[in-house]
């Protein structure tokens, strides 16, 4: 018998469950990367919506005079609502406040909608819910760009478009986190979700490059093309997304289960498993979070009884029930300030680079992607460290502690030249994005599958939405404050970011203390 080719041997070396799990990992990665891809254009186009009049006039006066002497017609006729200072209504002196209002409109709607999205998402099929959100998001992202082609200069048009887009984009995060957590168990969750969460940075990088390609020639396409990509991925989601491994008789953890778990007897085995769990020690991370004092056990003080089993008829958890899960409030408030810092960079970094390094909008957008490259490494590093130390809060605290002085150094030496800016973009991206990535993925999944929930997996989307929704309040405030503070100097913006990092660290102090007070040797291994 002939020996199988190397490629075929590689394929058959993995089980059916592993191939499906890898497929869901890649699919959800691409789905949410497309969401972030559609959020990035507004930050790239800001430099084109309002340009420095002096720089534009100096470059165009000589060009136009030469054309007039030669009797030529200018190759590009400026639209009626575009002035030498940019695109009306953003050509005014208060352009920074107007641009900040666009960011605030999107992010405020996103924050409010996120609290409702998790509750709705628990009660609807994820595939339909996510598909609707992606199609609607693609439509409203493209609608913003159509303002260029139809010469729309109404500020209200752009604000309303941002608000609706912010609302429909809330369908994304709870859906993809819930789906991924259904497919992956808790083992190595920090590493797996740290790698997976790089979709944020990958989406930002692709969004910057796509938007930057057209920003100087036809900025409307900087929105239309990303909008079309998101809508196309929504169709892919409808055709291929598998919400839960039980839908195709796969196991839900990285370790294989017996066939009896997959047939009609699995409920009896689950009941037996739950009884056995009562006699097992808690995993180290949850043990530390559950201990409200040093005297009482976690099961005595923090048990949330839900009238449901682990089958398909599980009742969704209430909003107040999710808040009672130990650690949800602290991590939510921490994320509020951590996301404030991250989204301020997301929406204002290209304009800052344009002002400080005197680059055009396209080059500034390309350079800003280095912050997201650093974010990829920061998210993975945070996941690896938290898995190894078995301390999520302590890992976040350490990175937040290092991020504040790094931001001060960034504000100081980024004015010294392009090389210094590149180095600080990579370092700042890693330290700022690390805690944000860890909280929104591994920590949210841990708390959403908390032992006090008695196996109710239907709490995950609600918990994820609460944590990310609270963080999105900070995401809305950050760009708004940046727009208000930047006219008085960029140093004030960085002082605001450093203060936010300190506040984020402050809300984790209690959890860090409990983690450090639990000896690792006494905690056992994670489940």
Short mmCIF file of C-alpha atoms in Angstrom, two decimals:
data_model
loop_
_atom_site.label_atom_id
_atom_site.label_comp_id
_atom_site.label_asym_id
_atom_site.label_seq_id
_atom_site.Cartn_x
_atom_site.Cartn_y
_atom_site.Cartn_z
CA UNK A 1 0.00 0.00 0.00
CA UNK A 2 1.39 3.41 -0.99
CA UNK A 3 2.23 5.83 1.78
CA UNK A 4 -0.12 8.78 2.14
CA UNK A 5 1.21 12.18 1.02
CA UNK A 6 2.52 14.51 3.71
CA UNK A 7 -0.37 16.93 3.25
CA UNK A 8 -3.00 14.22 3.69
CA UNK A 9 -1.21 12.85 6.77
CA UNK A 10 -1.28 16.35 8.23
CA UNK A 11 -5.01 16.67 7.59
CA UNK A 12 -5.94 13.32 9.13
CA UNK A 13 -3.71 13.95 12.15
CA UNK A 14 -6.39 16.30 13.48
CA UNK A 15 -9.80 15.16 14.63
CA UNK A 16 -13.09 16.34 13.22
CA UNK A 17 -13.68 18.44 16.34
CA UNK A 18 -10.31 20.15 16.00
CA UNK A 19 -10.95 21.11 12.38
CA UNK A 20 -14.36 22.58 13.22
CA UNK A 21 -12.85 24.44 16.17
CA UNK A 22 -10.11 25.91 13.98
CA UNK A 23 -12.72 26.92 11.40
CA UNK A 24 -14.82 28.77 13.99
CA UNK A 25 -11.69 30.45 15.39
CA UNK A 26 -10.73 31.80 11.95
CA UNK A 27 -14.29 32.71 10.96
CA UNK A 28 -15.08 34.71 14.11
CA UNK A 29 -11.64 36.34 13.82
CA UNK A 30 -12.45 37.59 10.32
CA UNK A 31 -16.00 38.60 11.22
CA UNK A 32 -14.98 40.93 14.02
CA UNK A 33 -11.89 42.18 12.20
CA UNK A 34 -14.29 43.48 9.54
CA UNK A 35 -16.21 45.40 12.23
CA UNK A 36 -13.02 47.19 13.30
CA UNK A 37 -12.05 47.67 9.68
CA UNK A 38 -15.20 49.78 9.25
CA UNK A 39 -14.53 51.88 12.38
CA UNK A 40 -11.08 53.05 11.38
CA UNK A 41 -11.83 55.24 8.30
CA UNK A 42 -13.19 58.17 10.33
CA UNK A 43 -9.85 58.63 12.08
CA UNK A 44 -7.97 58.50 8.77
CA UNK A 45 -10.29 60.91 6.97
CA UNK A 46 -10.16 63.54 9.74
CA UNK A 47 -6.97 64.98 8.29
CA UNK A 48 -8.75 65.39 4.92
CA UNK A 49 -12.02 66.76 6.29
CA UNK A 50 -10.03 69.64 7.75
CA UNK A 51 -6.72 70.54 6.15
CA UNK A 52 -4.31 73.33 6.96
CA UNK A 53 -5.25 76.20 4.67
CA UNK A 54 -1.74 77.59 4.42
CA UNK A 55 -0.28 74.25 3.32
CA UNK A 56 -3.05 73.71 0.78
CA UNK A 57 -2.89 77.22 -0.63
CA UNK A 58 0.88 77.25 -0.97
CA UNK A 59 0.77 74.02 -2.96
CA UNK A 60 -2.20 74.93 -5.13
CA UNK A 61 -1.70 78.63 -5.94
CA UNK A 62 1.33 77.95 -8.08
CA UNK A 63 -0.34 74.92 -9.69
CA UNK A 64 -3.48 76.84 -10.57
CA UNK A 65 -1.56 79.83 -11.91
CA UNK A 66 0.39 77.57 -14.25
CA UNK A 67 -2.83 75.99 -15.50
CA UNK A 68 -4.38 79.39 -16.13
CA UNK A 69 -1.37 80.54 -18.12
CA UNK A 70 -1.50 77.43 -20.26
CA UNK A 71 -5.26 77.69 -20.65
CA UNK A 72 -5.76 74.25 -19.15
CA UNK A 73 -8.75 73.09 -17.14
CA UNK A 74 -7.82 71.85 -13.62
CA UNK A 75 -7.84 68.04 -13.52
CA UNK A 76 -9.93 67.96 -10.36
CA UNK A 77 -12.87 70.30 -9.82
CA UNK A 78 -13.42 70.90 -6.12
CA UNK A 79 -16.98 70.10 -5.02
CA UNK A 80 -19.19 73.02 -4.04
CA UNK A 81 -19.04 72.23 -0.33
CA UNK A 82 -15.29 71.67 -0.17
CA UNK A 83 -13.15 74.67 0.68
CA UNK A 84 -9.41 75.17 0.76
CA UNK A 85 -9.54 74.25 4.45
CA UNK A 86 -11.35 70.95 3.93
CA UNK A 87 -14.88 69.67 3.67
CA UNK A 88 -17.78 71.71 5.01
CA UNK A 89 -18.92 71.78 7.76
CA UNK A 90 -15.54 70.61 9.11
CA UNK A 91 -13.66 73.55 7.55
CA UNK A 92 -14.47 75.83 10.47
CA UNK A 93 -12.26 76.87 13.36
CA UNK A 94 -14.14 74.57 15.73
CA UNK A 95 -13.40 71.53 13.56
CA UNK A 96 -11.87 69.59 16.47
CA UNK A 97 -15.10 69.85 18.46
CA UNK A 98 -17.12 68.80 15.41
CA UNK A 99 -14.90 65.81 14.73
CA UNK A 100 -15.01 64.90 18.41
CA UNK A 101 -18.80 65.05 18.28
CA UNK A 102 -18.78 62.50 15.44
CA UNK A 103 -16.71 60.12 17.57
CA UNK A 104 -18.90 60.74 20.59
CA UNK A 105 -22.10 60.10 18.60
CA UNK A 106 -20.86 56.70 17.45
CA UNK A 107 -19.37 55.61 20.76
CA UNK A 108 -22.18 56.86 22.97
CA UNK A 109 -24.71 54.99 20.85
CA UNK A 110 -22.43 51.95 20.97
CA UNK A 111 -22.19 52.11 24.77
CA UNK A 112 -25.95 52.41 25.28
CA UNK A 113 -26.75 49.79 22.69
CA UNK A 114 -24.27 47.31 24.13
CA UNK A 115 -26.24 46.90 27.36
CA UNK A 116 -29.32 45.99 25.36
CA UNK A 117 -27.45 43.93 22.79
CA UNK A 118 -26.32 41.26 25.22
CA UNK A 119 -29.82 40.80 26.60
CA UNK A 120 -31.30 40.58 23.09
CA UNK A 121 -28.50 38.33 21.88
CA UNK A 122 -29.20 35.77 24.61
CA UNK A 123 -32.70 35.35 23.24
CA UNK A 124 -32.02 35.19 19.48
CA UNK A 125 -29.97 32.82 17.32
CA UNK A 126 -26.45 34.24 17.13
CA UNK A 127 -26.10 33.61 13.39
CA UNK A 128 -29.20 35.63 12.48
CA UNK A 129 -28.46 38.36 14.98
CA UNK A 130 -24.86 38.82 13.85
CA UNK A 131 -25.77 38.69 10.16
CA UNK A 132 -28.32 41.46 10.59
CA UNK A 133 -25.81 43.61 12.46
CA UNK A 134 -23.11 43.20 9.82
CA UNK A 135 -25.41 43.97 6.90
CA UNK A 136 -26.77 47.06 8.65
CA UNK A 137 -23.30 48.21 9.70
CA UNK A 138 -22.04 47.87 6.15
CA UNK A 139 -24.95 49.94 4.86
CA UNK A 140 -24.45 52.83 7.29
CA UNK A 141 -20.67 52.84 6.94
CA UNK A 142 -21.09 53.21 3.19
CA UNK A 143 -23.80 55.84 3.73
CA UNK A 144 -21.28 58.10 5.47
CA UNK A 145 -19.04 57.90 2.40
CA UNK A 146 -21.94 58.69 0.07
CA UNK A 147 -21.94 62.16 1.58
CA UNK A 148 -18.86 62.82 -0.55
CA UNK A 149 -20.46 61.76 -3.81
CA UNK A 150 -23.75 63.60 -3.19
CA UNK A 151 -22.09 66.74 -1.77
CA UNK A 152 -23.86 66.47 1.58
CA UNK A 153 -22.60 69.10 4.01
CA UNK A 154 -25.20 68.75 6.76
CA UNK A 155 -23.53 68.03 10.10
CA UNK A 156 -26.73 66.31 11.26
CA UNK A 157 -26.51 63.79 8.43
CA UNK A 158 -23.10 62.60 9.53
CA UNK A 159 -24.07 62.54 13.22
CA UNK A 160 -27.22 60.48 12.64
CA UNK A 161 -25.28 58.06 10.43
CA UNK A 162 -22.72 57.58 13.19
CA UNK A 163 -25.40 57.04 15.84
CA UNK A 164 -27.24 54.34 13.90
CA UNK A 165 -23.97 52.67 12.92
CA UNK A 166 -22.91 52.61 16.57
CA UNK A 167 -26.16 50.92 17.56
CA UNK A 168 -26.03 48.16 14.94
CA UNK A 169 -22.36 47.43 15.61
CA UNK A 170 -23.24 46.35 19.15
CA UNK A 171 -24.48 43.07 17.69
CA UNK A 172 -20.90 42.00 17.00
CA UNK A 173 -18.93 41.62 20.21
CA UNK A 174 -21.36 39.66 22.44
CA UNK A 175 -22.11 37.34 19.52
CA UNK A 176 -18.54 36.43 18.56
CA UNK A 177 -17.33 36.08 22.16
CA UNK A 178 -20.25 33.83 23.03
CA UNK A 179 -19.71 31.70 19.93
CA UNK A 180 -15.98 31.32 20.54
CA UNK A 181 -16.47 30.51 24.22
CA UNK A 182 -18.99 27.82 23.27
CA UNK A 183 -16.28 26.11 21.24
CA UNK A 184 -13.30 26.50 23.56
CA UNK A 185 -12.99 25.41 27.17
CA UNK A 186 -11.18 27.31 29.88
CA UNK A 187 -7.79 25.66 29.45
CA UNK A 188 -5.29 28.12 27.91
CA UNK A 189 -8.14 30.56 27.39
CA UNK A 190 -5.85 33.55 27.92
CA UNK A 191 -3.47 32.49 25.14
CA UNK A 192 -6.21 31.40 22.73
CA UNK A 193 -8.25 34.56 23.16
CA UNK A 194 -5.13 36.72 23.25
CA UNK A 195 -4.24 35.47 19.77
CA UNK A 196 -7.87 35.67 18.65
CA UNK A 197 -8.28 39.22 19.95
CA UNK A 198 -5.59 40.41 17.56
CA UNK A 199 -8.51 40.73 15.13
CA UNK A 200 -8.95 44.21 16.66
CA UNK A 201 -5.50 45.31 15.57
CA UNK A 202 -5.67 43.46 12.26
CA UNK A 203 -8.98 45.16 11.47
CA UNK A 204 -7.58 48.56 12.44
CA UNK A 205 -4.51 48.04 10.27
CA UNK A 206 -6.54 46.94 7.25
CA UNK A 207 -9.00 49.77 7.81
CA UNK A 208 -6.15 52.29 7.94
CA UNK A 209 -4.57 50.99 4.75
CA UNK A 210 -7.86 50.79 2.82
CA UNK A 211 -9.06 54.20 3.96
CA UNK A 212 -5.63 55.73 3.43
CA UNK A 213 -5.50 54.52 -0.17
CA UNK A 214 -8.38 56.81 -1.19
CA UNK A 215 -8.29 59.50 1.50
CA UNK A 216 -6.42 62.10 -0.56
CA UNK A 217 -8.24 61.50 -3.84
CA UNK A 218 -11.78 60.34 -3.03
CA UNK A 219 -12.40 59.99 0.69
CA UNK A 220 -15.93 58.71 0.10
CA UNK A 221 -14.47 55.39 -1.03
CA UNK A 222 -12.63 55.21 2.31
CA UNK A 223 -16.06 54.42 3.79
CA UNK A 224 -17.86 52.72 0.90
CA UNK A 225 -15.25 49.98 0.43
CA UNK A 226 -15.05 48.99 4.15
CA UNK A 227 -18.86 49.07 4.28
CA UNK A 228 -19.05 46.65 1.36
CA UNK A 229 -16.52 44.35 3.07
CA UNK A 230 -18.54 44.24 6.31
CA UNK A 231 -21.75 43.49 4.42
CA UNK A 232 -20.02 40.71 2.45
CA UNK A 233 -18.75 39.17 5.69
CA UNK A 234 -22.31 39.30 7.00
CA UNK A 235 -23.35 37.01 4.14
CA UNK A 236 -20.43 34.71 4.98
CA UNK A 237 -21.62 34.66 8.59
CA UNK A 238 -25.13 33.63 7.53
CA UNK A 239 -23.80 30.82 5.35
CA UNK A 240 -21.13 29.31 7.61
CA UNK A 241 -21.34 30.31 11.30
CA UNK A 242 -22.02 27.41 13.69
CA UNK A 243 -23.18 28.76 17.04
CA UNK A 244 -22.52 25.77 19.27
CA UNK A 245 -20.62 22.48 18.89
CA UNK A 246 -23.73 20.53 19.86
CA UNK A 247 -25.32 21.69 16.60
CA UNK A 248 -23.02 19.30 14.73
CA UNK A 249 -22.38 16.81 17.57
CA UNK A 250 -18.91 18.12 18.50
CA UNK A 251 -17.41 18.41 21.96
CA UNK A 252 -17.34 21.87 23.54
CA UNK A 253 -13.89 21.63 25.14
CA UNK A 254 -10.39 20.98 23.92
CA UNK A 255 -10.46 17.49 25.42
CA UNK A 256 -12.56 14.79 23.79
CA UNK A 257 -15.68 13.63 25.58
CA UNK A 258 -17.12 10.20 25.53
CA UNK A 259 -19.83 9.29 23.06
CA UNK A 260 -22.27 9.05 25.91
CA UNK A 261 -21.97 12.78 26.41
CA UNK A 262 -23.16 13.41 22.88
CA UNK A 263 -26.21 11.15 22.92
CA UNK A 264 -29.50 11.35 24.75
CA UNK A 265 -27.90 10.31 28.07
CA UNK A 266 -25.72 13.41 28.35
CA UNK A 267 -28.08 15.10 30.83
CA UNK A 268 -27.61 12.33 33.39
CA UNK A 269 -23.85 12.57 32.99
CA UNK A 270 -24.02 16.34 33.45
CA UNK A 271 -25.88 15.95 36.72
CA UNK A 272 -23.26 13.52 37.93
CA UNK A 273 -20.51 15.89 36.82
CA UNK A 274 -22.06 18.80 38.73
CA UNK A 275 -22.26 16.71 41.90
CA UNK A 276 -18.61 15.76 41.56
CA UNK A 277 -17.64 19.39 41.00
CA UNK A 278 -18.90 20.30 44.47
CA UNK A 279 -16.15 18.18 45.99
CA UNK A 280 -13.42 19.63 43.78
CA UNK A 281 -11.44 22.75 44.67
CA UNK A 282 -12.23 25.85 42.64
CA UNK A 283 -9.82 26.85 39.96
CA UNK A 284 -7.32 29.40 41.34
CA UNK A 285 -8.59 32.41 39.48
CA UNK A 286 -12.24 31.97 40.39
CA UNK A 287 -11.38 31.02 43.95
CA UNK A 288 -9.67 34.36 44.48
CA UNK A 289 -12.49 36.31 42.88
CA UNK A 290 -15.18 34.48 44.85
CA UNK A 291 -13.68 34.90 48.30
CA UNK A 292 -15.45 37.89 49.78
CA UNK A 293 -13.50 37.53 53.01
CA UNK A 294 -10.96 35.14 54.37
CA UNK A 295 -13.42 33.02 56.29
CA UNK A 296 -16.29 31.88 54.11
CA UNK A 297 -16.22 29.72 51.05
CA UNK A 298 -17.22 30.98 47.64
CA UNK A 299 -20.11 28.56 47.25
CA UNK A 300 -21.66 29.74 50.50
CA UNK A 301 -21.61 33.47 49.71
CA UNK A 302 -21.90 33.72 45.93
CA UNK A 303 -24.24 31.15 44.46
CA UNK A 304 -26.67 32.42 41.85
CA UNK A 305 -29.49 29.91 41.48
CA UNK A 306 -31.06 29.87 38.03
CA UNK A 307 -34.16 27.87 37.13
CA UNK A 308 -32.55 26.05 34.26
CA UNK A 309 -30.32 23.19 33.33
CA UNK A 310 -27.52 22.87 30.83
CA UNK A 311 -29.77 21.79 28.01
CA UNK A 312 -31.27 23.78 25.21
CA UNK A 313 -34.04 25.20 27.40
CA UNK A 314 -31.75 27.26 29.62
CA UNK A 315 -33.22 30.55 30.82
CA UNK A 316 -31.20 33.69 30.06
CA UNK A 317 -29.73 35.47 33.07
CA UNK A 318 -31.09 38.85 34.12
CA UNK A 319 -29.08 42.07 34.06
CA UNK A 320 -28.97 42.28 37.86
CA UNK A 321 -28.09 38.60 38.11
CA UNK A 322 -25.05 39.15 35.90
CA UNK A 323 -23.94 42.09 38.05
CA UNK A 324 -23.92 39.81 41.11
CA UNK A 325 -21.19 37.64 39.62
CA UNK A 326 -18.03 38.45 41.60
CA UNK A 327 -15.57 40.52 39.61
CA UNK A 328 -17.99 41.80 36.95
CA UNK A 329 -18.32 45.30 38.43
CA UNK A 330 -14.59 45.75 39.11
CA UNK A 331 -13.48 44.61 35.67
CA UNK A 332 -16.24 46.66 34.02
CA UNK A 333 -15.09 49.87 35.70
CA UNK A 334 -11.46 49.06 34.93
CA UNK A 335 -12.34 48.56 31.28
CA UNK A 336 -14.16 51.90 31.23
CA UNK A 337 -10.86 53.74 31.73
CA UNK A 338 -8.70 51.27 29.79
CA UNK A 339 -10.97 51.56 26.75
CA UNK A 340 -11.01 55.34 27.11
CA UNK A 341 -7.27 55.32 26.46
CA UNK A 342 -7.42 52.77 23.65
CA UNK A 343 -10.19 54.48 21.70
CA UNK A 344 -8.63 57.91 22.08
CA UNK A 345 -5.64 56.50 20.21
CA UNK A 346 -7.94 54.77 17.73
CA UNK A 347 -9.77 57.96 16.73
CA UNK A 348 -7.15 60.69 17.25
CA UNK A 349 -3.73 59.15 16.67
CA UNK A 350 -3.55 59.86 12.90
CA UNK A 351 -4.43 63.53 13.47
CA UNK A 352 -1.86 63.77 16.28
CA UNK A 353 0.83 62.34 14.00
CA UNK A 354 -0.20 64.79 11.27
CA UNK A 355 0.18 67.73 13.66
CA UNK A 356 3.38 66.62 15.39
CA UNK A 357 5.32 64.99 12.54
CA UNK A 358 3.77 67.14 9.78
CA UNK A 359 2.76 64.21 7.57
CA UNK A 360 -0.16 64.07 5.17
CA UNK A 361 -3.30 62.09 6.01
CA UNK A 362 -2.28 58.97 4.10
CA UNK A 363 1.20 58.68 5.62
CA UNK A 364 -0.12 59.47 9.11
CA UNK A 365 -2.73 56.70 8.73
CA UNK A 366 -0.10 54.21 7.64
CA UNK A 367 2.21 55.17 10.53
CA UNK A 368 -0.63 54.86 13.07
CA UNK A 369 -0.93 51.15 12.24
CA UNK A 370 2.23 50.56 14.28
CA UNK A 371 0.17 51.20 17.41
CA UNK A 372 -2.06 48.29 16.40
CA UNK A 373 0.95 46.11 15.60
CA UNK A 374 2.11 46.69 19.17
CA UNK A 375 -1.43 45.88 20.31
CA UNK A 376 -1.24 42.44 18.70
CA UNK A 377 1.82 41.53 20.73
CA UNK A 378 0.41 43.14 23.86
CA UNK A 379 -2.82 41.11 23.72
CA UNK A 380 -0.98 37.83 23.18
CA UNK A 381 1.57 38.64 25.90
CA UNK A 382 -1.19 39.45 28.40
CA UNK A 383 -2.91 36.15 27.64
CA UNK A 384 0.27 34.10 28.01
CA UNK A 385 1.27 35.78 31.28
CA UNK A 386 -2.20 35.46 32.79
CA UNK A 387 -2.35 31.76 31.87
CA UNK A 388 1.08 31.11 33.32
CA UNK A 389 0.55 33.09 36.55
CA UNK A 390 -3.14 32.18 36.75
CA UNK A 391 -3.84 35.79 37.74
CA UNK A 392 -5.90 37.87 35.30
CA UNK A 393 -6.28 41.00 37.45
CA UNK A 394 -2.59 41.11 38.41
CA UNK A 395 -1.56 40.85 34.76
CA UNK A 396 -3.81 43.76 33.82
CA UNK A 397 -2.58 45.77 36.78
CA UNK A 398 1.07 45.33 35.85
CA UNK A 399 0.53 46.49 32.28
CA UNK A 400 -1.56 49.46 33.41
CA UNK A 401 1.17 50.43 35.86
CA UNK A 402 3.74 50.47 33.05
CA UNK A 403 1.42 52.17 30.56
CA UNK A 404 1.05 55.50 32.40
CA UNK A 405 4.75 56.49 32.40
CA UNK A 406 5.09 55.14 28.85
CA UNK A 407 2.41 57.56 27.68
CA UNK A 408 4.28 60.45 29.30
CA UNK A 409 7.48 59.42 27.54
CA UNK A 410 5.54 59.12 24.28
CA UNK A 411 4.23 62.68 24.56
CA UNK A 412 7.77 63.93 25.21
CA UNK A 413 9.99 62.16 22.71
CA UNK A 414 7.50 61.73 19.84
CA UNK A 415 8.24 65.36 18.96
CA UNK A 416 11.92 64.54 18.47
CA UNK A 417 11.51 62.79 15.16
CA UNK A 418 9.95 59.96 13.21
CA UNK A 419 12.18 57.22 14.67
CA UNK A 420 11.19 58.06 18.24
CA UNK A 421 7.51 58.08 17.24
CA UNK A 422 7.77 54.61 15.70
CA UNK A 423 9.40 53.10 18.79
CA UNK A 424 6.89 54.63 21.19
CA UNK A 425 3.93 53.63 19.02
CA UNK A 426 4.92 49.96 19.27
CA UNK A 427 5.54 50.06 23.03
CA UNK A 428 2.47 52.13 23.86
CA UNK A 429 0.28 49.92 21.68
CA UNK A 430 1.39 46.80 23.56
CA UNK A 431 0.85 48.23 27.05
CA UNK A 432 -2.43 50.02 26.29
CA UNK A 433 -4.04 47.18 24.33
CA UNK A 434 -2.91 44.33 26.59
CA UNK A 435 -5.31 44.92 29.53
CA UNK A 436 -8.12 45.96 27.19
CA UNK A 437 -7.75 42.75 25.18
CA UNK A 438 -7.52 40.49 28.22
CA UNK A 439 -10.60 41.93 29.95
CA UNK A 440 -12.83 41.89 26.87
CA UNK A 441 -11.96 38.30 25.98
CA UNK A 442 -10.58 35.85 28.56
CA UNK A 443 -11.89 37.67 31.64
CA UNK A 444 -15.36 38.15 30.13
CA UNK A 445 -15.48 34.48 29.14
CA UNK A 446 -14.32 33.40 32.60
CA UNK A 447 -16.99 35.45 34.35
CA UNK A 448 -19.67 34.51 31.82
CA UNK A 449 -19.07 30.82 32.54
CA UNK A 450 -18.66 31.33 36.27
CA UNK A 451 -19.19 28.33 38.56
CA UNK A 452 -21.85 30.23 40.49
CA UNK A 453 -24.01 30.13 37.35
CA UNK A 454 -24.49 26.36 37.72
CA UNK A 455 -23.52 25.64 34.13
CA UNK A 456 -25.83 28.23 32.55
CA UNK A 457 -23.98 29.16 29.36
CA UNK A 458 -26.72 31.61 28.42
CA UNK A 459 -25.20 34.23 30.75
CA UNK A 460 -22.12 34.75 28.60
CA UNK A 461 -23.50 37.30 26.13
CA UNK A 462 -25.08 39.37 28.92
CA UNK A 463 -21.88 39.43 30.99
CA UNK A 464 -19.80 40.25 27.93
CA UNK A 465 -22.19 43.06 26.99
CA UNK A 466 -22.12 44.54 30.50
CA UNK A 467 -18.32 44.58 30.63
CA UNK A 468 -17.84 45.87 27.10
CA UNK A 469 -20.79 48.26 27.37
CA UNK A 470 -19.31 49.87 30.47
CA UNK A 471 -15.98 50.06 28.70
CA UNK A 472 -17.68 51.71 25.74
CA UNK A 473 -18.79 54.56 28.01
CA UNK A 474 -15.10 55.32 28.44
CA UNK A 475 -14.57 54.81 24.72
CA UNK A 476 -17.17 57.53 24.11
CA UNK A 477 -15.68 59.93 26.65
CA UNK A 478 -12.06 59.57 25.53
CA UNK A 479 -12.33 60.93 21.98
CA UNK A 480 -14.75 63.62 23.16
CA UNK A 481 -12.34 64.82 25.84
CA UNK A 482 -9.49 64.66 23.33
CA UNK A 483 -11.45 66.94 21.01
CA UNK A 484 -12.04 69.41 23.85
CA UNK A 485 -8.48 69.34 25.22
CA UNK A 486 -6.42 69.22 22.02
CA UNK A 487 -6.93 72.92 21.13
CA UNK A 488 -5.13 73.81 24.37
CA UNK A 489 -2.24 71.47 23.56
CA UNK A 490 -1.67 67.76 23.02
CA UNK A 491 0.12 67.48 26.38
CA UNK A 492 -3.22 67.94 28.14
CA UNK A 493 -4.62 65.01 26.18
CA UNK A 494 -1.79 62.77 27.36
CA UNK A 495 -2.25 63.91 30.98
CA UNK A 496 -5.90 62.87 30.68
CA UNK A 497 -4.85 59.46 29.32
CA UNK A 498 -2.36 58.91 32.15
CA UNK A 499 -5.02 59.79 34.74
CA UNK A 500 -7.39 57.29 33.11
CA UNK A 501 -4.77 54.53 33.32
CA UNK A 502 -4.32 55.25 37.03
CA UNK A 503 -8.08 55.03 37.60
CA UNK A 504 -8.24 51.71 35.75
CA UNK A 505 -5.54 50.31 38.00
CA UNK A 506 -7.32 51.61 41.09
CA UNK A 507 -10.46 49.57 40.39
CA UNK A 508 -8.42 46.37 40.22
CA UNK A 509 -6.65 46.82 43.56
CA UNK A 510 -9.09 44.62 45.52
CA UNK A 511 -8.95 41.78 43.00
CA UNK A 512 -5.17 42.01 42.74
CA UNK A 513 -4.90 41.81 46.53
CA UNK A 514 -7.07 38.68 46.62
CA UNK A 515 -5.09 37.03 43.82
CA UNK A 516 -1.76 37.71 45.51
CA UNK A 517 -3.09 36.50 48.87
CA UNK A 518 -3.94 33.08 47.39
CA UNK A 519 -0.82 30.85 47.24
CA UNK A 520 -0.55 29.26 43.82
CA UNK A 521 0.45 25.88 45.22
CA UNK A 522 -2.78 25.72 47.19
CA UNK A 523 -5.00 26.54 44.28
CA UNK A 524 -4.53 23.63 41.94
CA UNK A 525 -4.78 23.70 38.19
CA UNK A 526 -7.32 25.50 36.06
CA UNK A 527 -10.25 23.58 34.65
#
